[in-house]
Amino acid sequence: MPMESEIHTYTSDDIEVTYDVKRCIHAAACVHALPEVFDPEKRPWIDPEQGAADAIADAVHQCPTGALHYQRRDNGPSETPPTENTVTPFPNGPLLLRGTLELADTDGHVLLTDTRMALCRCGQSGNMPLCDGSHASSDFEDAGAIPDAMIREDELPSDAKKLRITFEKGSPATLQGPFRLEGAEGADSTHTKKAYVCRCGQSGTTPFCDGSHTAAGFST
Ligand code: SF4
Ligand code: FES
């Protein structure tokens, strides 16, 4: 079954913007990028008539969760995934992924494909495994660094592009495929092809799983 969504659509002659309420964490990257188009004080809060299609597309690309997407109506270019998959733990918040992404359950059912996703790390989301912003009212604290002991460079298959994310109830998420894992400060970075990442918020080796979910009784 695909992930639950609640999509609103905003259209001008040149571009159609879609907004998935379920995936917005109010990080406001869109608002900062183009306040004349994305204005939470106005209704509708997205007005594509107020900006050029290229500028709107650039602002949408900055949405870290994939809540925003667009379709060009002026034959302008569509969004293309970055050539490299990247994974970054956001301080006190979700794991941010960019690239050619596929989220699947352990039976192999694809729930979501996208160029941008935010995975919950705090264990409190009501829209698991995606972040829904609940970390802001939780006591989850994590600087978003990659532990030195965990930095290793894997040999990557040259032809693989996709980063596949799988998860099951009460367990960490498995990331499989070529990706660069980068600490929030950008200094600690490694290329790898497989990692088990914490979803319960209790690991002592974040962003990786250390088995704490069992003792924590994590069952989401
Ligand atoms: S950038 Fe994306 S997640 Fe952030 S407020 Fe805008 S739509 Fe929501
Ligand atoms: S990290 Fe955002 S809801 Fe858990």
GROMACS .gro file of N, CA, C and O in nm, residues 23-79:
model
  228
   23ARG      N    1   0.352   1.519   0.450
   23ARG     CA    2   0.498   1.513   0.450
   23ARG      C    3   0.564   1.647   0.483
   23ARG      O    4   0.686   1.657   0.485
   24CYS      N    5   0.484   1.749   0.509
   24CYS     CA    6   0.542   1.880   0.544
   24CYS      C    7   0.575   1.882   0.692
   24CYS      O    8   0.493   1.846   0.775
   25ILE      N    9   0.698   1.925   0.724
   25ILE     CA   10   0.737   1.936   0.866
   25ILE      C   11   0.760   2.082   0.903
   25ILE      O   12   0.823   2.113   1.003
   26HIS      N   13   0.711   2.171   0.818
   26HIS     CA   14   0.715   2.315   0.846
   26HIS      C   15   0.858   2.365   0.868
   26HIS      O   16   0.883   2.449   0.954
   27ALA      N   17   0.950   2.307   0.790
   27ALA     CA   18   1.089   2.351   0.798
   27ALA      C   19   1.107   2.486   0.731
   27ALA      O   20   1.209   2.552   0.751
   28ALA      N   21   1.012   2.525   0.648
   28ALA     CA   22   1.006   2.659   0.588
   28ALA      C   23   1.116   2.689   0.487
   28ALA      O   24   1.140   2.805   0.454
   29ALA      N   25   1.181   2.587   0.435
   29ALA     CA   26   1.282   2.612   0.330
   29ALA      C   27   1.217   2.682   0.211
   29ALA      O   28   1.276   2.772   0.151
   30CYS      N   29   1.095   2.643   0.178
   30CYS     CA   30   1.024   2.704   0.065
   30CYS      C   31   0.993   2.851   0.093
   30CYS      O   32   1.007   2.936   0.006
   31VAL      N   33   0.952   2.877   0.216
   31VAL     CA   34   0.914   3.014   0.254
   31VAL      C   35   1.036   3.106   0.247
   31VAL      O   36   1.028   3.219   0.196
   32HIS      N   37   1.149   3.056   0.295
   32HIS     CA   38   1.271   3.138   0.290
   32HIS      C   39   1.320   3.157   0.146
   32HIS      O   40   1.370   3.263   0.111
   33ALA      N   41   1.300   3.053   0.063
   33ALA     CA   42   1.351   3.062  -0.075
   33ALA      C   43   1.269   3.159  -0.159
   33ALA      O   44   1.324   3.233  -0.240
   34LEU      N   45   1.137   3.160  -0.142
   34LEU     CA   46   1.051   3.240  -0.231
   34LEU      C   47   0.925   3.284  -0.155
   34LEU      O   48   0.815   3.232  -0.178
   35PRO      N   49   0.941   3.380  -0.064
   35PRO     CA   50   0.827   3.418   0.022
   35PRO      C   51   0.708   3.476  -0.054
   35PRO      O   52   0.595   3.469  -0.005
   36GLU      N   53   0.731   3.531  -0.173
   36GLU     CA   54   0.616   3.587  -0.246
   36GLU      C   55   0.525   3.477  -0.300
   36GLU      O   56   0.407   3.502  -0.326
   37VAL      N   57   0.577   3.355  -0.314
   37VAL     CA   58   0.495   3.243  -0.363
   37VAL      C   59   0.448   3.154  -0.248
   37VAL      O   60   0.334   3.109  -0.246
   38PHE      N   61   0.539   3.130  -0.150
   38PHE     CA   62   0.507   3.041  -0.038
   38PHE      C   63   0.491   3.129   0.087
   38PHE      O   64   0.589   3.173   0.147
   39ASP      N   65   0.366   3.156   0.123
   39ASP     CA   66   0.340   3.248   0.234
   39ASP      C   67   0.235   3.188   0.326
   39ASP      O   68   0.114   3.191   0.296
   40PRO      N   69   0.276   3.131   0.440
   40PRO     CA   70   0.181   3.064   0.529
   40PRO      C   71   0.075   3.157   0.586
   40PRO      O   72  -0.027   3.112   0.637
   41GLU      N   73   0.096   3.290   0.575
   41GLU     CA   74  -0.004   3.385   0.628
   41GLU      C   75  -0.117   3.409   0.530
   41GLU      O   76  -0.218   3.471   0.565
   42LYS      N   77  -0.099   3.365   0.405
   42LYS     CA   78  -0.201   3.391   0.303
   42LYS      C   79  -0.281   3.265   0.270
   42LYS      O   80  -0.238   3.154   0.298
   43ARG      N   81  -0.398   3.281   0.211
   43ARG     CA   82  -0.477   3.169   0.159
   43ARG      C   83  -0.512   3.196   0.015
   43ARG      O   84  -0.567   3.304  -0.014
   44PRO      N   85  -0.480   3.105  -0.080
   44PRO     CA   86  -0.401   2.985  -0.057
   44PRO      C   87  -0.257   3.019  -0.020
   44PRO      O   88  -0.208   3.124  -0.061
   45TRP      N   89  -0.192   2.931   0.056
   45TRP     CA   90  -0.058   2.967   0.104
   45TRP      C   91   0.048   2.954  -0.005
   45TRP      O   92   0.156   3.009   0.007
   46ILE      N   93   0.014   2.880  -0.114
   46ILE     CA   94   0.104   2.873  -0.230
   46ILE      C   95   0.033   2.940  -0.348
   46ILE      O   96  -0.079   2.902  -0.383
   47ASP      N   97   0.098   3.043  -0.406
   47ASP     CA   98   0.038   3.113  -0.520
   47ASP      C   99   0.141   3.121  -0.634
   47ASP      O  100   0.222   3.215  -0.639
   48PRO      N  101   0.139   3.022  -0.726
   48PRO     CA  102   0.241   3.019  -0.830
   48PRO      C  103   0.233   3.135  -0.929
   48PRO      O  104   0.326   3.156  -1.007
   49GLU      N  105   0.122   3.213  -0.923
   49GLU     CA  106   0.114   3.331  -1.010
   49GLU      C  107   0.215   3.438  -0.967
   49GLU      O  108   0.245   3.530  -1.045
   50GLN      N  109   0.265   3.430  -0.845
   50GLN     CA  110   0.350   3.536  -0.792
   50GLN      C  111   0.498   3.517  -0.820
   50GLN      O  112   0.582   3.594  -0.770
   51GLY      N  113   0.536   3.414  -0.897
   51GLY     CA  114   0.678   3.393  -0.923
   51GLY      C  115   0.701   3.331  -1.060
   51GLY      O  116   0.609   3.277  -1.122
   52ALA      N  117   0.826   3.338  -1.106
   52ALA     CA  118   0.863   3.275  -1.233
   52ALA      C  119   0.875   3.124  -1.212
   52ALA      O  120   0.916   3.080  -1.104
   53ALA      N  121   0.840   3.047  -1.316
   53ALA     CA  122   0.839   2.901  -1.302
   53ALA      C  123   0.977   2.847  -1.262
   53ALA      O  124   0.987   2.757  -1.178
   54ASP      N  125   1.085   2.903  -1.317
   54ASP     CA  126   1.219   2.853  -1.281
   54ASP      C  127   1.248   2.877  -1.134
   54ASP      O  128   1.306   2.792  -1.065
   55ALA      N  129   1.209   2.994  -1.084
   55ALA     CA  130   1.234   3.026  -0.942
   55ALA      C  131   1.150   2.936  -0.851
   55ALA      O  132   1.196   2.891  -0.745
   56ILE      N  133   1.027   2.907  -0.893
   56ILE     CA  134   0.941   2.819  -0.813
   56ILE      C  135   1.001   2.677  -0.811
   56ILE      O  136   1.008   2.612  -0.707
   57ALA      N  137   1.047   2.631  -0.928
   57ALA     CA  138   1.109   2.498  -0.933
   57ALA      C  139   1.231   2.493  -0.840
   57ALA      O  140   1.249   2.397  -0.764
   58ASP      N  141   1.314   2.597  -0.841
   58ASP     CA  142   1.432   2.600  -0.752
   58ASP      C  143   1.390   2.594  -0.606
   58ASP      O  144   1.454   2.526  -0.525
   59ALA      N  145   1.284   2.665  -0.570
   59ALA     CA  146   1.236   2.665  -0.431
   59ALA      C  147   1.184   2.526  -0.392
   59ALA      O  148   1.209   2.477  -0.282
   60VAL      N  149   1.112   2.463  -0.485
   60VAL     CA  150   1.058   2.328  -0.457
   60VAL      C  151   1.173   2.230  -0.433
   60VAL      O  152   1.166   2.146  -0.343
   61HIS      N  153   1.281   2.243  -0.511
   61HIS     CA  154   1.396   2.151  -0.493
   61HIS      C  155   1.453   2.163  -0.352
   61HIS      O  156   1.517   2.071  -0.303
   62GLN      N  157   1.432   2.276  -0.287
   62GLN     CA  158   1.488   2.294  -0.153
   62GLN      C  159   1.404   2.230  -0.043
   62GLN      O  160   1.447   2.222   0.071
   63CYS      N  161   1.283   2.188  -0.076
   63CYS     CA  162   1.198   2.121   0.023
   63CYS      C  163   1.264   1.988   0.061
   63CYS      O  164   1.276   1.899  -0.024
   64PRO      N  165   1.306   1.971   0.187
   64PRO     CA  166   1.386   1.853   0.221
   64PRO      C  167   1.306   1.724   0.233
   64PRO      O  168   1.362   1.616   0.231
   65THR      N  169   1.174   1.735   0.245
   65THR     CA  170   1.094   1.616   0.277
   65THR      C  171   1.026   1.555   0.155
   65THR      O  172   0.973   1.445   0.164
   66GLY      N  173   1.021   1.629   0.045
   66GLY     CA  174   0.945   1.583  -0.071
   66GLY      C  175   0.798   1.620  -0.062
   66GLY      O  176   0.717   1.573  -0.142
   67ALA      N  177   0.762   1.705   0.035
   67ALA     CA  178   0.622   1.750   0.043
   67ALA      C  179   0.583   1.830  -0.082
   67ALA      O  180   0.468   1.829  -0.123
   68LEU      N  181   0.681   1.899  -0.141
   68LEU     CA  182   0.654   1.981  -0.260
   68LEU      C  183   0.709   1.915  -0.385
   68LEU      O  184   0.820   1.862  -0.386
   69HIS      N  185   0.628   1.921  -0.492
   69HIS     CA  186   0.672   1.879  -0.625
   69HIS      C  187   0.609   1.972  -0.727
   69HIS      O  188   0.525   2.056  -0.692
   70TYR      N  189   0.650   1.958  -0.853
   70TYR     CA  190   0.590   2.044  -0.956
   70TYR      C  191   0.585   1.972  -1.090
   70TYR      O  192   0.659   1.875  -1.113
   71GLN      N  193   0.497   2.019  -1.173
   71GLN     CA  194   0.491   1.978  -1.314
   71GLN      C  195   0.501   2.106  -1.393
   71GLN      O  196   0.421   2.198  -1.371
   72ARG      N  197   0.595   2.115  -1.486
   72ARG     CA  198   0.604   2.234  -1.570
   72ARG      C  199   0.494   2.230  -1.675
   72ARG      O  200   0.466   2.125  -1.733
   73ARG      N  201   0.431   2.344  -1.699
   73ARG     CA  202   0.329   2.355  -1.805
   73ARG      C  203   0.380   2.441  -1.920
   73ARG      O  204   0.308   2.469  -2.013
   74ASP      N  205   0.508   2.485  -1.907
   74ASP     CA  206   0.567   2.573  -2.008
   74ASP      C  207   0.682   2.502  -2.081
   74ASP      O  208   0.769   2.567  -2.137
   75ASN      N  209   0.682   2.369  -2.073
   75ASN     CA  210   0.789   2.288  -2.133
   75ASN      C  211   0.925   2.311  -2.068
   75ASN      O  212   1.029   2.277  -2.126
   76GLY      N  213   0.928   2.370  -1.952
   76GLY     CA  214   1.054   2.384  -1.877
   76GLY      C  215   1.098   2.248  -1.826
   76GLY      O  216   1.023   2.150  -1.830
   77PRO      N  217   1.222   2.241  -1.774
   77PRO     CA  218   1.277   2.112  -1.732
   77PRO      C  219   1.210   2.058  -1.606
   77PRO      O  220   1.174   2.134  -1.516
   78SER      N  221   1.196   1.924  -1.601
   78SER     CA  222   1.144   1.859  -1.481
   78SER      C  223   1.258   1.842  -1.381
   78SER      O  224   1.375   1.855  -1.416
   79GLU      N  225   1.223   1.807  -1.260
   79GLU     CA  226   1.325   1.781  -1.157
   79GLU      C  227   1.399   1.652  -1.193
   79GLU      O  228   1.338   1.552  -1.230
   0.00000   0.00000   0.00000
